Amino acid sequence: MSILILAAGQGTRMRSSRPKVLQPLAGRPLLRHVVDCARQIDAADICVVYGHGGDQVQAAFAADGLRWALQAEQLGTGHAVMQAMPETADDNRVLVLFGDVPLLRPQTLERLLNECGADDLGVLTVDVSNPHGYGRIVRENGRVVRNVEEKDANDSERLIKEVNSGVMCAPARKFKAWLERLGNDNSQGEYYLTDVIAMAVADGTEVHGIKADSVEELMGINDRRQLAEAERALQRRLVGELMAAGVGFADPSRVDIRGTLRCGQDVFIDVNAVFEGDVVVGDNVVIETGNLIRDSRLGAGTVVHANCHIEQSEVGDECEIGPYARLRPGTKLAEQVKIGNFVEVKKSNIAHASKVNHLSYIGDAEIGSGVNVGAGTITCNYDGANKHRTTIGDGAFIGSGVNLVAPVEVGSGATIGAGSTVSKPVPADQLTVARARQMTVPGWKKPQKTS
């Protein structure tokens, strides 16, 4: 099997410096969706035909081990396939896909391949209510005999509802013979790949028109409006799969999954939640409204209150996050940790049942179990050139408004009085207070505005 993915188009209607096949859909390039689909077919060879913005496209997929074929001039789909055929083995079966048709499912392609004989031509089609602009599939006595493009169709052909997706499969040897005979005598002056249908019929090759289950699966992306429509269609599919697996959503239309979301049992997700990258959510997790969770793990029974930002973090079981909390990369929370409102944690480990409840910043820290961090406490981890770590032992109590000037260590069971600035080791099980002496300045007057 050789899979040829046509991805050379400029996509001028996108009005973007980014090649069309690199436009993002659910957080990944359009072409990534097609390549990932192709990977699930048993293919020995995947070739991408590239053109406009080729350097960007190749760079984005440099690690994928793909074969590349340059289409320097965009002279139609038939011409695009011609560029890939010289290095395609004659004995291979060829499947043609499109880099701007990202919603195709592997199951549909498997059905096309299985229902079409190995020596026949298979064409993926679909019935649409408004076929304007599409190539029509012309059948005689139920058999596919040709494809006719909109601009070349007569009045009766324009009434046909079955249209051609462009996705097709056939033996490479036959494809090469048909492509050699392909002409561009049409209104566009292009080499239409779909013209091989009539050639196959003339050669006595059976043509199978296999209908896809839905129009959405064959959506092509040419402009921003179609990209947005495809985004919603894909989100419906992804959320539908999760609901079928038992995940609860307050409103399935107001959740975005831009990557992979894996959920345990009895998970509930409220509106306007966004998941990016690889996210794993344990059993009985509740995610309230307005959260962004990226490349993170949430343990069973955890509650994420409204409007939190969690990135590259690991959250243990039965934790409580937010509202309005931020977990930055490198954060690891053990079980039953509480991170409260307007708290930011970065590159820190917080052990069992510790609490950072209000308006605090914890960066580059190692916090033991059962620690209470008071409101407004910060770890002063940056000296202007380097980052330094703060270590807080089990059971310590840090009062409100404390500055911990790293590197510094707080012993187990220690208490630090509110308003202290601590830059030296704090002994275990002792009260430490570090405040300047309070004083009142006689005769001091408030500054006045100058006119």
CSV table of C-alpha atoms in Angstrom, one decimal:
chain,number,residue,atom,x,y,z
A,1,MET,CA,0.0,0.0,0.0
A,2,SER,CA,1.2,3.5,-0.9
A,3,ILE,CA,-0.8,6.4,0.5
A,4,LEU,CA,-0.4,9.6,-1.4
A,5,ILE,CA,-1.5,12.8,0.4
A,6,LEU,CA,-1.9,15.8,-1.9
A,7,ALA,CA,-0.9,18.9,0.1
A,8,ALA,CA,0.6,21.4,-2.4
A,9,GLY,CA,-2.1,24.0,-2.5
A,10,GLN,CA,-1.4,27.6,-1.5
A,11,GLY,CA,-4.7,28.2,0.2
A,12,THR,CA,-5.0,31.9,-0.8
A,13,ARG,CA,-8.5,32.2,0.6
A,14,MET,CA,-7.0,31.6,4.1
A,15,ARG,CA,-5.2,35.0,3.7
A,16,SER,CA,-2.3,33.7,5.8
A,17,SER,CA,1.5,33.4,5.5
A,18,ARG,CA,1.1,29.9,6.8
A,19,PRO,CA,0.5,27.1,4.3
A,20,LYS,CA,-3.1,25.9,4.3
A,21,VAL,CA,-2.2,22.4,5.4
A,22,LEU,CA,-0.5,23.8,8.5
A,23,GLN,CA,-3.6,25.8,9.6
A,24,PRO,CA,-4.6,24.5,13.1
A,25,LEU,CA,-7.6,22.2,13.7
A,26,ALA,CA,-8.3,21.1,17.2
A,27,GLY,CA,-4.7,22.3,18.1
A,28,ARG,CA,-3.0,20.3,15.3
A,29,PRO,CA,-2.2,21.1,11.7
A,30,LEU,CA,-4.7,19.9,9.1
A,31,LEU,CA,-2.1,17.7,7.5
A,32,ARG,CA,-1.3,16.1,10.9
A,33,HIS,CA,-4.9,14.8,11.1
A,34,VAL,CA,-4.5,13.2,7.6
A,35,VAL,CA,-1.1,11.7,8.3
A,36,ASP,CA,-2.3,10.2,11.6
A,37,CYS,CA,-5.3,8.7,9.8
A,38,ALA,CA,-3.0,7.3,7.1
A,39,ARG,CA,-0.8,5.8,9.8
A,40,GLN,CA,-3.7,3.6,10.9
A,41,ILE,CA,-3.9,2.0,7.5
A,42,ASP,CA,-1.5,-0.8,6.8
A,43,ALA,CA,0.8,1.2,4.4
A,44,ALA,CA,4.4,0.6,3.6
A,45,ASP,CA,4.8,4.0,2.0
A,46,ILE,CA,3.2,7.4,2.8
A,47,CYS,CA,4.1,10.2,0.4
A,48,VAL,CA,3.1,13.9,0.8
A,49,VAL,CA,3.0,15.9,-2.4
A,50,TYR,CA,4.0,19.4,-1.4
A,51,GLY,CA,4.3,22.8,-3.0
A,52,HIS,CA,3.5,26.2,-1.5
A,53,GLY,CA,5.4,26.8,1.7
A,54,GLY,CA,7.2,23.5,1.2
A,55,ASP,CA,10.0,24.2,3.6
A,56,GLN,CA,7.5,25.0,6.4
A,57,VAL,CA,5.5,21.8,5.7
A,58,GLN,CA,8.6,19.6,5.6
A,59,ALA,CA,10.0,21.1,8.8
A,60,ALA,CA,6.7,20.5,10.6
A,61,PHE,CA,6.8,16.8,9.7
A,62,ALA,CA,10.5,16.2,9.7
A,63,ALA,CA,10.3,13.5,12.3
A,64,ASP,CA,7.5,11.5,10.6
A,65,GLY,CA,9.6,9.5,8.1
A,66,LEU,CA,7.5,10.5,5.2
A,67,ARG,CA,8.3,10.4,1.5
A,68,TRP,CA,8.1,13.8,-0.2
A,69,ALA,CA,7.3,14.7,-3.8
A,70,LEU,CA,7.4,18.3,-5.1
A,71,GLN,CA,4.6,19.8,-7.2
A,72,ALA,CA,6.3,23.0,-8.3
A,73,GLU,CA,3.3,24.1,-10.4
A,74,GLN,CA,-0.3,23.5,-9.2
A,75,LEU,CA,-1.8,22.1,-12.4
A,76,GLY,CA,-4.6,20.0,-10.8
A,77,THR,CA,-5.0,16.9,-8.7
A,78,GLY,CA,-4.0,14.5,-11.6
A,79,HIS,CA,-0.8,16.5,-12.0
A,80,ALA,CA,-0.1,16.3,-8.3
A,81,VAL,CA,-0.4,12.5,-8.3
A,82,MET,CA,1.9,12.3,-11.3
A,83,GLN,CA,4.7,13.8,-9.1
A,84,ALA,CA,4.5,11.0,-6.6
A,85,MET,CA,4.2,8.1,-9.0
A,86,PRO,CA,7.8,7.6,-10.3
A,87,GLU,CA,8.9,6.4,-6.9
A,88,THR,CA,5.8,4.4,-6.2
A,89,ALA,CA,6.2,0.7,-6.8
A,90,ASP,CA,4.2,-0.8,-9.7
A,91,ASP,CA,3.0,-3.7,-7.6
A,92,ASN,CA,1.6,-1.4,-4.8
A,93,ARG,CA,-2.0,-0.4,-4.3
A,94,VAL,CA,-2.4,3.3,-4.2
A,95,LEU,CA,-4.7,5.3,-1.9
A,96,VAL,CA,-5.1,9.0,-2.7
A,97,LEU,CA,-5.9,11.4,0.2
A,98,PHE,CA,-6.0,15.2,0.6
A,99,GLY,CA,-4.1,17.3,3.1
A,100,ASP,CA,-7.1,19.7,3.5
A,101,VAL,CA,-9.7,16.9,4.2
A,102,PRO,CA,-8.9,16.3,7.8
A,103,LEU,CA,-12.0,14.6,9.2
A,104,LEU,CA,-11.7,11.3,7.4
A,105,ARG,CA,-11.8,8.3,9.7
A,106,PRO,CA,-9.6,5.2,9.2
A,107,GLN,CA,-12.8,3.0,9.4
A,108,THR,CA,-14.1,4.7,6.3
A,109,LEU,CA,-10.9,4.2,4.4
A,110,GLU,CA,-10.8,0.5,5.5
A,111,ARG,CA,-14.3,0.1,4.1
A,112,LEU,CA,-13.3,1.7,0.8
A,113,LEU,CA,-10.3,-0.6,0.5
A,114,ASN,CA,-12.2,-3.8,1.6
A,115,GLU,CA,-15.2,-3.3,-0.6
A,116,CYS,CA,-13.2,-2.5,-3.7
A,117,GLY,CA,-11.3,-5.3,-5.3
A,118,ALA,CA,-7.5,-5.1,-5.3
A,119,ASP,CA,-7.4,-4.8,-9.1
A,120,ASP,CA,-10.4,-2.3,-9.3
A,121,LEU,CA,-10.8,1.4,-8.9
A,122,GLY,CA,-12.5,2.6,-5.7
A,123,VAL,CA,-14.0,6.1,-5.3
A,124,LEU,CA,-15.2,7.5,-2.1
A,125,THR,CA,-18.5,9.4,-2.6
A,126,VAL,CA,-21.2,11.0,-0.5
A,127,ASP,CA,-24.8,12.3,-1.0
A,128,VAL,CA,-25.2,16.0,-0.4
A,129,SER,CA,-28.3,18.2,-0.3
A,130,ASN,CA,-26.6,21.0,-2.2
A,131,PRO,CA,-24.0,19.6,-4.6
A,132,HIS,CA,-23.0,23.0,-6.1
A,133,GLY,CA,-19.3,23.2,-6.8
A,134,TYR,CA,-18.7,19.4,-6.5
A,135,GLY,CA,-17.8,16.9,-9.1
A,136,ARG,CA,-20.9,14.7,-9.8
A,137,ILE,CA,-20.7,10.9,-9.9
A,138,VAL,CA,-22.5,9.7,-13.0
A,139,ARG,CA,-23.9,6.1,-12.8
A,140,GLU,CA,-25.5,3.9,-15.4
A,141,ASN,CA,-27.6,1.0,-14.2
A,142,GLY,CA,-26.0,1.6,-10.7
A,143,ARG,CA,-22.5,1.4,-12.0
A,144,VAL,CA,-20.1,4.4,-11.8
A,145,VAL,CA,-19.2,5.4,-15.4
A,146,ARG,CA,-17.6,8.9,-14.9
A,147,ASN,CA,-17.1,12.0,-12.8
A,148,VAL,CA,-18.1,15.4,-14.2
A,149,GLU,CA,-17.0,18.7,-12.7
A,150,GLU,CA,-19.5,21.5,-11.9
A,151,LYS,CA,-18.2,23.8,-14.7
A,152,ASP,CA,-18.3,21.0,-17.2
A,153,ALA,CA,-21.7,19.5,-16.2
A,154,ASN,CA,-24.9,19.8,-18.2
A,155,ASP,CA,-28.2,20.7,-16.6
A,156,SER,CA,-29.3,17.1,-15.8
A,157,GLU,CA,-25.8,16.3,-14.4
A,158,ARG,CA,-26.0,19.2,-12.1
A,159,LEU,CA,-29.1,17.7,-10.4
A,160,ILE,CA,-27.1,14.7,-9.3
A,161,LYS,CA,-26.7,14.6,-5.5
A,162,GLU,CA,-23.9,12.0,-5.3
A,163,VAL,CA,-20.6,13.8,-5.4
A,164,ASN,CA,-17.0,12.7,-5.6
A,165,SER,CA,-14.7,13.3,-2.6
A,166,GLY,CA,-11.6,12.8,-4.7
A,167,VAL,CA,-10.4,10.0,-2.4
A,168,MET,CA,-9.7,6.9,-4.5
A,169,CYS,CA,-7.7,3.7,-4.6
A,170,ALA,CA,-6.4,1.6,-7.5
A,171,PRO,CA,-3.3,-0.5,-8.5
A,172,ALA,CA,-0.3,1.7,-9.1
A,173,ARG,CA,0.4,0.1,-12.5
A,174,LYS,CA,-3.1,1.1,-13.7
A,175,PHE,CA,-2.8,4.6,-12.1
A,176,LYS,CA,0.4,5.2,-14.0
A,177,ALA,CA,-1.2,4.2,-17.3
A,178,TRP,CA,-4.2,6.4,-16.8
A,179,LEU,CA,-2.1,9.4,-15.7
A,180,GLU,CA,0.0,9.1,-18.9
A,181,ARG,CA,-3.3,9.6,-20.9
A,182,LEU,CA,-4.6,12.4,-18.8
A,183,GLY,CA,-5.4,15.7,-20.6
A,184,ASN,CA,-6.3,19.2,-19.5
A,185,ASP,CA,-9.0,20.0,-22.1
A,186,ASN,CA,-11.4,21.5,-19.6
A,187,SER,CA,-12.6,24.9,-18.4
A,188,GLN,CA,-9.8,25.1,-15.8
A,189,GLY,CA,-7.0,23.9,-18.0
A,190,GLU,CA,-6.1,21.4,-15.2
A,191,TYR,CA,-5.3,17.7,-15.1
A,192,TYR,CA,-8.3,16.2,-13.2
A,193,LEU,CA,-7.5,13.0,-11.3
A,194,THR,CA,-11.2,12.2,-11.5
A,195,ASP,CA,-10.9,11.8,-15.2
A,196,VAL,CA,-9.3,8.4,-14.6
A,197,ILE,CA,-12.8,7.1,-13.7
A,198,ALA,CA,-13.9,7.2,-17.3
A,199,MET,CA,-10.6,5.7,-18.4
A,200,ALA,CA,-11.0,2.8,-16.0
A,201,VAL,CA,-14.5,2.2,-17.4
A,202,ALA,CA,-13.2,2.3,-20.9
A,203,ASP,CA,-10.4,-0.2,-20.0
A,204,GLY,CA,-12.9,-2.6,-18.5
A,205,THR,CA,-11.8,-2.0,-14.9
A,206,GLU,CA,-14.7,-2.1,-12.5
A,207,VAL,CA,-15.3,1.1,-10.6
A,208,HIS,CA,-16.8,1.0,-7.1
A,209,GLY,CA,-18.5,4.1,-5.7
A,210,ILE,CA,-18.4,3.6,-2.0
A,211,LYS,CA,-20.5,6.1,0.0
A,212,ALA,CA,-19.2,7.7,3.2
A,213,ASP,CA,-21.6,7.8,6.2
A,214,SER,CA,-21.5,11.6,6.5
A,215,VAL,CA,-20.8,14.8,4.6
A,216,GLU,CA,-18.8,16.2,7.6
A,217,GLU,CA,-16.2,13.5,7.2
A,218,LEU,CA,-15.3,14.7,3.7
A,219,MET,CA,-15.3,18.4,4.4
A,220,GLY,CA,-12.6,20.2,2.5
A,221,ILE,CA,-11.0,23.3,4.0
A,222,ASN,CA,-10.4,26.3,1.8
A,223,ASP,CA,-11.1,29.4,4.0
A,224,ARG,CA,-11.5,30.5,7.6
A,225,ARG,CA,-15.3,29.8,7.6
A,226,GLN,CA,-14.8,26.2,6.5
A,227,LEU,CA,-12.0,25.8,9.0
A,228,ALA,CA,-14.3,27.0,11.8
A,229,GLU,CA,-17.1,24.6,10.6
A,230,ALA,CA,-14.6,21.7,10.6
A,231,GLU,CA,-13.5,22.7,14.1
A,232,ARG,CA,-17.0,22.4,15.5
A,233,ALA,CA,-17.6,19.2,13.6
A,234,LEU,CA,-14.5,17.6,15.0
A,235,GLN,CA,-15.3,18.9,18.5
A,236,ARG,CA,-18.8,17.3,18.3
A,237,ARG,CA,-17.1,14.0,17.3
A,238,LEU,CA,-14.6,14.1,20.1
A,239,VAL,CA,-17.1,15.1,22.8
A,240,GLY,CA,-19.5,12.5,21.5
A,241,GLU,CA,-16.9,9.8,21.9
A,242,LEU,CA,-16.3,10.8,25.5
A,243,MET,CA,-20.0,10.9,26.3
A,244,ALA,CA,-20.4,7.4,24.9
A,245,ALA,CA,-17.6,6.4,27.3
A,246,GLY,CA,-19.5,7.9,30.3
A,247,VAL,CA,-18.1,11.4,30.6
A,248,GLY,CA,-20.6,14.1,31.6
A,249,PHE,CA,-20.8,17.5,30.1
A,250,ALA,CA,-22.9,20.5,31.1
A,251,ASP,CA,-23.0,21.6,27.5
A,252,PRO,CA,-21.2,19.4,24.9
A,253,SER,CA,-21.1,22.4,22.5
A,254,ARG,CA,-19.0,24.5,24.8
A,255,VAL,CA,-15.9,22.4,25.3
A,256,ASP,CA,-12.8,22.3,23.2
A,257,ILE,CA,-10.3,19.4,23.0
A,258,ARG,CA,-7.1,20.3,21.2
A,259,GLY,CA,-5.2,17.1,21.6
A,260,THR,CA,-6.0,14.0,23.6
A,261,LEU,CA,-8.3,13.8,26.6
A,262,ARG,CA,-8.6,10.5,28.5
A,263,CYS,CA,-11.1,10.3,31.3
A,264,GLY,CA,-12.0,7.8,34.0
A,265,GLN,CA,-15.5,7.1,35.3
A,266,ASP,CA,-18.0,9.7,36.5
A,267,VAL,CA,-16.0,12.7,35.3
A,268,PHE,CA,-18.0,15.9,34.9
A,269,ILE,CA,-16.9,18.8,32.8
A,270,ASP,CA,-18.6,22.2,32.9
A,271,VAL,CA,-18.8,24.8,30.1
A,272,ASN,CA,-15.9,26.6,28.4
A,273,ALA,CA,-13.3,24.1,29.5
A,274,VAL,CA,-10.3,23.8,27.1
A,275,PHE,CA,-8.0,20.8,27.0
A,276,GLU,CA,-4.7,21.0,25.0
A,277,GLY,CA,-2.0,18.4,24.4
A,278,ASP,CA,-2.2,15.1,26.3
A,279,VAL,CA,-4.5,15.3,29.3
A,280,VAL,CA,-5.5,12.4,31.6
A,281,VAL,CA,-8.3,12.8,34.1
A,282,GLY,CA,-9.0,10.2,36.8
A,283,ASP,CA,-12.3,8.9,38.2
A,284,ASN,CA,-14.8,11.3,39.8
A,285,VAL,CA,-13.0,14.5,38.8
A,286,VAL,CA,-15.1,17.7,38.5
A,287,ILE,CA,-13.8,20.4,36.2
A,288,GLU,CA,-15.8,23.6,36.6
A,289,THR,CA,-16.3,26.4,34.1
A,290,GLY,CA,-13.6,28.3,32.2
A,291,ASN,CA,-10.5,26.1,32.8
A,292,LEU,CA,-7.6,25.6,30.5
A,293,ILE,CA,-5.7,22.3,31.1
A,294,ARG,CA,-2.6,21.5,29.1
A,295,ASP,CA,-0.4,18.3,29.1
A,296,SER,CA,-1.4,17.4,32.7
A,297,ARG,CA,-2.7,14.6,34.9
A,298,LEU,CA,-5.5,15.0,37.4
A,299,GLY,CA,-5.9,12.3,40.1
A,300,ALA,CA,-9.2,10.7,41.1
A,301,GLY,CA,-11.7,12.8,43.1
A,302,THR,CA,-9.9,16.1,42.3
A,303,VAL,CA,-12.0,19.3,41.9
A,304,VAL,CA,-10.8,22.1,39.7
A,305,HIS,CA,-12.8,25.2,40.5
A,306,ALA,CA,-13.6,27.9,37.9
A,307,ASN,CA,-11.0,29.8,35.8
A,308,CYS,CA,-7.8,27.9,36.5
A,309,HIS,CA,-4.8,27.4,34.2
A,310,ILE,CA,-3.0,24.1,34.6
A,311,GLU,CA,0.0,23.3,32.4
A,312,GLN,CA,2.5,20.3,32.5
A,313,SER,CA,1.5,19.5,36.0
A,314,GLU,CA,0.7,16.4,38.0
A,315,VAL,CA,-2.2,16.6,40.5
A,316,GLY,CA,-2.8,13.7,42.9
A,317,ASP,CA,-6.0,12.3,44.2
A,318,GLU,CA,-8.6,14.3,46.0
A,319,CYS,CA,-7.0,17.7,45.5
A,320,GLU,CA,-8.8,21.0,45.3
A,321,ILE,CA,-7.6,23.6,42.9
A,322,GLY,CA,-8.8,27.2,42.5
A,323,PRO,CA,-10.7,29.2,41.7
A,324,TYR,CA,-8.4,31.4,39.7
A,325,ALA,CA,-5.3,29.3,40.4
A,326,ARG,CA,-2.3,28.7,38.1
A,327,LEU,CA,-0.2,25.6,38.1
A,328,ARG,CA,2.9,26.1,35.9
A,329,PRO,CA,5.1,23.5,34.3
A,330,GLY,CA,6.9,21.2,36.8
A,331,THR,CA,4.2,21.4,39.5
A,332,LYS,CA,3.6,18.1,41.4
A,333,LEU,CA,0.9,17.8,44.0
A,334,ALA,CA,0.4,14.8,46.2
A,335,GLU,CA,-3.0,13.6,47.5
A,336,GLN,CA,-5.4,16.0,49.2
A,337,VAL,CA,-3.4,19.2,48.5
A,338,LYS,CA,-5.4,22.4,48.3
A,339,ILE,CA,-4.3,25.2,46.0
A,340,GLY,CA,-6.7,28.2,46.6
A,341,ASN,CA,-7.7,31.3,44.8
A,342,PHE,CA,-5.1,33.5,43.0
A,343,VAL,CA,-2.3,31.1,43.9
A,344,GLU,CA,0.5,30.4,41.4
A,345,VAL,CA,2.7,27.3,41.7
A,346,LYS,CA,5.8,26.7,39.5
A,347,LYS,CA,8.3,23.8,39.4
A,348,SER,CA,7.4,22.7,43.0
A,349,ASN,CA,6.6,19.5,44.8
A,350,ILE,CA,3.8,19.8,47.5
A,351,ALA,CA,3.3,16.8,49.7
A,352,HIS,CA,0.1,15.2,51.2
A,353,ALA,CA,-2.6,17.4,52.7
A,354,SER,CA,-0.7,20.7,52.5
A,355,LYS,CA,-2.5,23.9,51.8
A,356,VAL,CA,-1.7,27.1,49.9
A,357,ASN,CA,-5.0,28.9,50.1
A,358,HIS,CA,-4.8,32.5,49.0
A,359,LEU,CA,-2.9,35.0,46.9
A,360,SER,CA,0.5,33.2,47.1
A,361,TYR,CA,3.4,32.4,44.8
A,362,ILE,CA,5.3,29.1,45.3
A,363,GLY,CA,8.2,28.6,42.9
A,364,ASP,CA,11.1,26.2,42.9
A,365,ALA,CA,10.0,24.8,46.3
A,366,GLU,CA,9.9,21.5,48.1
A,367,ILE,CA,7.0,21.5,50.6
A,368,GLY,CA,6.3,18.7,53.0
A,369,SER,CA,3.0,17.2,54.2
A,370,GLY,CA,0.5,19.0,56.4
A,371,VAL,CA,2.0,22.4,55.7
A,372,ASN,CA,-0.1,25.5,55.9
A,373,VAL,CA,1.1,28.5,53.7
A,374,GLY,CA,-0.7,31.7,54.7
A,375,ALA,CA,-2.2,34.3,52.4
A,376,GLY,CA,0.2,36.5,50.5
A,377,THR,CA,3.3,34.3,51.1
A,378,ILE,CA,5.9,34.1,48.3
A,379,THR,CA,9.1,32.2,47.7
A,380,CYS,CA,11.6,34.7,46.5
A,381,ASN,CA,13.3,32.3,44.2
A,382,TYR,CA,15.1,34.6,41.7
A,383,ASP,CA,18.1,36.7,42.5
A,384,GLY,CA,18.2,38.4,39.2
A,385,ALA,CA,20.4,35.8,37.6
A,386,ASN,CA,19.7,32.4,39.0
A,387,LYS,CA,16.8,30.4,40.5
A,388,HIS,CA,17.1,29.0,44.1
A,389,ARG,CA,15.0,26.5,46.0
A,390,THR,CA,13.0,26.8,49.2
A,391,THR,CA,12.4,23.7,51.4
A,392,ILE,CA,9.6,23.5,54.0
A,393,GLY,CA,9.4,20.6,56.3
A,394,ASP,CA,6.4,18.6,57.3
A,395,GLY,CA,3.8,20.3,59.5
A,396,ALA,CA,5.2,23.8,59.2
A,397,PHE,CA,2.9,26.8,59.5
A,398,ILE,CA,3.8,29.8,57.4
A,399,GLY,CA,2.0,33.0,58.5
A,400,SER,CA,0.4,35.5,56.1
A,401,GLY,CA,2.6,37.9,54.0
A,402,VAL,CA,5.8,36.0,54.6
A,403,ASN,CA,8.8,36.4,52.1
A,404,LEU,CA,10.9,33.3,51.9
A,405,VAL,CA,14.2,34.4,50.4
A,406,ALA,CA,15.7,31.4,48.7
A,407,PRO,CA,17.8,29.4,49.1
A,408,VAL,CA,16.3,28.8,52.5
A,409,GLU,CA,15.1,25.9,54.6
A,410,VAL,CA,12.2,25.8,57.0
A,411,GLY,CA,12.3,22.9,59.6
A,412,SER,CA,9.5,20.5,60.3
A,413,GLY,CA,6.9,21.9,62.6
A,414,ALA,CA,8.3,25.4,62.5
A,415,THR,CA,6.0,28.5,62.7
A,416,ILE,CA,6.9,31.7,60.9
A,417,GLY,CA,5.1,34.8,62.1
A,418,ALA,CA,3.0,36.9,59.7
A,419,GLY,CA,4.9,39.6,57.8
A,420,SER,CA,8.3,38.1,58.2
A,421,THR,CA,11.1,38.2,55.6
A,422,VAL,CA,13.2,35.1,56.1
A,423,SER,CA,16.6,34.5,54.5
A,424,LYS,CA,18.2,32.2,57.1
A,425,PRO,CA,17.4,28.6,58.1
A,426,VAL,CA,14.4,28.3,60.3
A,427,PRO,CA,14.7,25.7,63.1
A,428,ALA,CA,12.2,23.0,63.5
A,429,ASP,CA,9.3,23.3,66.1
A,430,GLN,CA,10.2,26.9,66.9
A,431,LEU,CA,8.4,30.3,66.3
A,432,THR,CA,10.5,32.5,64.1
A,433,VAL,CA,9.6,36.2,63.6
A,434,ALA,CA,11.6,38.5,61.3
A,435,ARG,CA,10.1,42.0,61.2
A,436,ALA,CA,11.6,45.5,61.5
A,437,ARG,CA,10.7,47.4,64.6
A,438,GLN,CA,7.5,49.4,64.2
A,439,MET,CA,7.9,53.1,64.4
A,440,THR,CA,5.9,56.3,63.9
A,441,VAL,CA,7.4,59.3,62.2
A,442,PRO,CA,6.2,62.5,64.0
A,443,GLY,CA,5.1,65.4,61.8
A,444,TRP,CA,4.9,63.3,58.6
A,445,LYS,CA,2.4,64.7,56.1
A,446,LYS,CA,0.8,63.0,53.1
A,447,PRO,CA,2.1,64.1,49.6
A,448,GLN,CA,-0.2,66.6,47.9
A,449,LYS,CA,-1.1,66.8,44.2
A,450,THR,CA,0.7,69.6,42.4
A,451,SER,CA,-1.4,71.7,40.0
